[in-house]
Coordinates of C-alpha atoms in Angstrom, one line a residue:
X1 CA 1.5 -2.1 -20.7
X2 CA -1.9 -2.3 -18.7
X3 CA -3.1 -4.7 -21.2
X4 CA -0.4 -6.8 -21.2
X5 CA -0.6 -6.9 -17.3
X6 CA -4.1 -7.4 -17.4
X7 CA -3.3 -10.9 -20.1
X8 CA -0.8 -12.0 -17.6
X9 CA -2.8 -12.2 -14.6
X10 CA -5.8 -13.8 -16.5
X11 CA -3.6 -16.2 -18.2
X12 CA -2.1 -17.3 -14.2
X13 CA -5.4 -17.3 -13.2
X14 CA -7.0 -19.6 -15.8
X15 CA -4.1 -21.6 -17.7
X16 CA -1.3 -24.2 -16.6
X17 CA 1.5 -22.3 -18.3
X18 CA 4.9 -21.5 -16.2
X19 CA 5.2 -18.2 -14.8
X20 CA 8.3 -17.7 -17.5
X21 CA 5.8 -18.9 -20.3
X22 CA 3.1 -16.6 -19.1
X23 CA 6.1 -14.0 -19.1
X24 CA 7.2 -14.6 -22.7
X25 CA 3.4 -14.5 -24.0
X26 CA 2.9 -11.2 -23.3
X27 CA 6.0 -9.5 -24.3
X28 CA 8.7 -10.0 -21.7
X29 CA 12.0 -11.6 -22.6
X30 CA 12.8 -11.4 -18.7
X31 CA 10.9 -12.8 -16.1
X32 CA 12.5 -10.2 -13.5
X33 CA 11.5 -7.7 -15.2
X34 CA 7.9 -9.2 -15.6
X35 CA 7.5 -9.8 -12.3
X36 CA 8.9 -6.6 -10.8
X37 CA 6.6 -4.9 -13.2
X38 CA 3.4 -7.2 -11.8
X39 CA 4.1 -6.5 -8.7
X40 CA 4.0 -2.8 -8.7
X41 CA 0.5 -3.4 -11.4
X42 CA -1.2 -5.4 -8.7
X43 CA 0.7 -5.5 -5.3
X44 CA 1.0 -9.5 -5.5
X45 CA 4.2 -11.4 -7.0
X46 CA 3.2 -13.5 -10.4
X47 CA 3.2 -16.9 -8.0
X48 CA 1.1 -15.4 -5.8
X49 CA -1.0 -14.7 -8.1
X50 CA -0.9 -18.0 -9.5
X51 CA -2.3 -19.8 -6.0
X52 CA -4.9 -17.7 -6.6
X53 CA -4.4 -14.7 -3.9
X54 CA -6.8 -11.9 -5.0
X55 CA -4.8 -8.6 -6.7
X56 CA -5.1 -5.6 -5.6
X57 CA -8.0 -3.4 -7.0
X58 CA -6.9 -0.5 -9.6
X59 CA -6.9 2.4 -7.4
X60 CA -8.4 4.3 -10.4
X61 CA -11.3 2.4 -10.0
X62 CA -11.2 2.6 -6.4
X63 CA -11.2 6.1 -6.9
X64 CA -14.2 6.7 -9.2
X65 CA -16.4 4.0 -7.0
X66 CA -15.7 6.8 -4.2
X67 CA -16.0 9.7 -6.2
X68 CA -19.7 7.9 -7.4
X69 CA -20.4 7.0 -4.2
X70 CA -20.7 3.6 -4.3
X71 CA -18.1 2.6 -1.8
X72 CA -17.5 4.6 0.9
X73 CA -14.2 3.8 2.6

């Protein structure tokens, strides 16, 4: 599912396809669905995305950058 997510967002970041064709590439036959799931991946909609507003770091990541000490916030 992650990597699917992850396939989206690179494909409305760097492509010209429609937000239902980006949908239908990577798995999802409803593009509710798709972007309700996108939204809760990276805390933007799909057309947000697309106009290029930045997605939301994975808090994982987040997590181990504070845990390594590299950020401290």
């Amino acid at each position: 599912h992650n990597y699917r997510m992850e396939q989206a967002r690179l494909l409305l970041y760097e492509c010209d396809m429609s937000i239902a064709e980006v949908a239908n590439a990577v798995g999802y036959s409803h593009l509710g669905r798709f972007s309700v799931n996108f939204k809760r991946r990276f805390g933007i909609s799909p057309s947000d995305c697309r106009k290029g507003v930045r997605c939301l770091p994975n808090p994982r990541l987040l997590q181990e950058a504070r845990d390594l000490k590299i950020l401290t916030n």
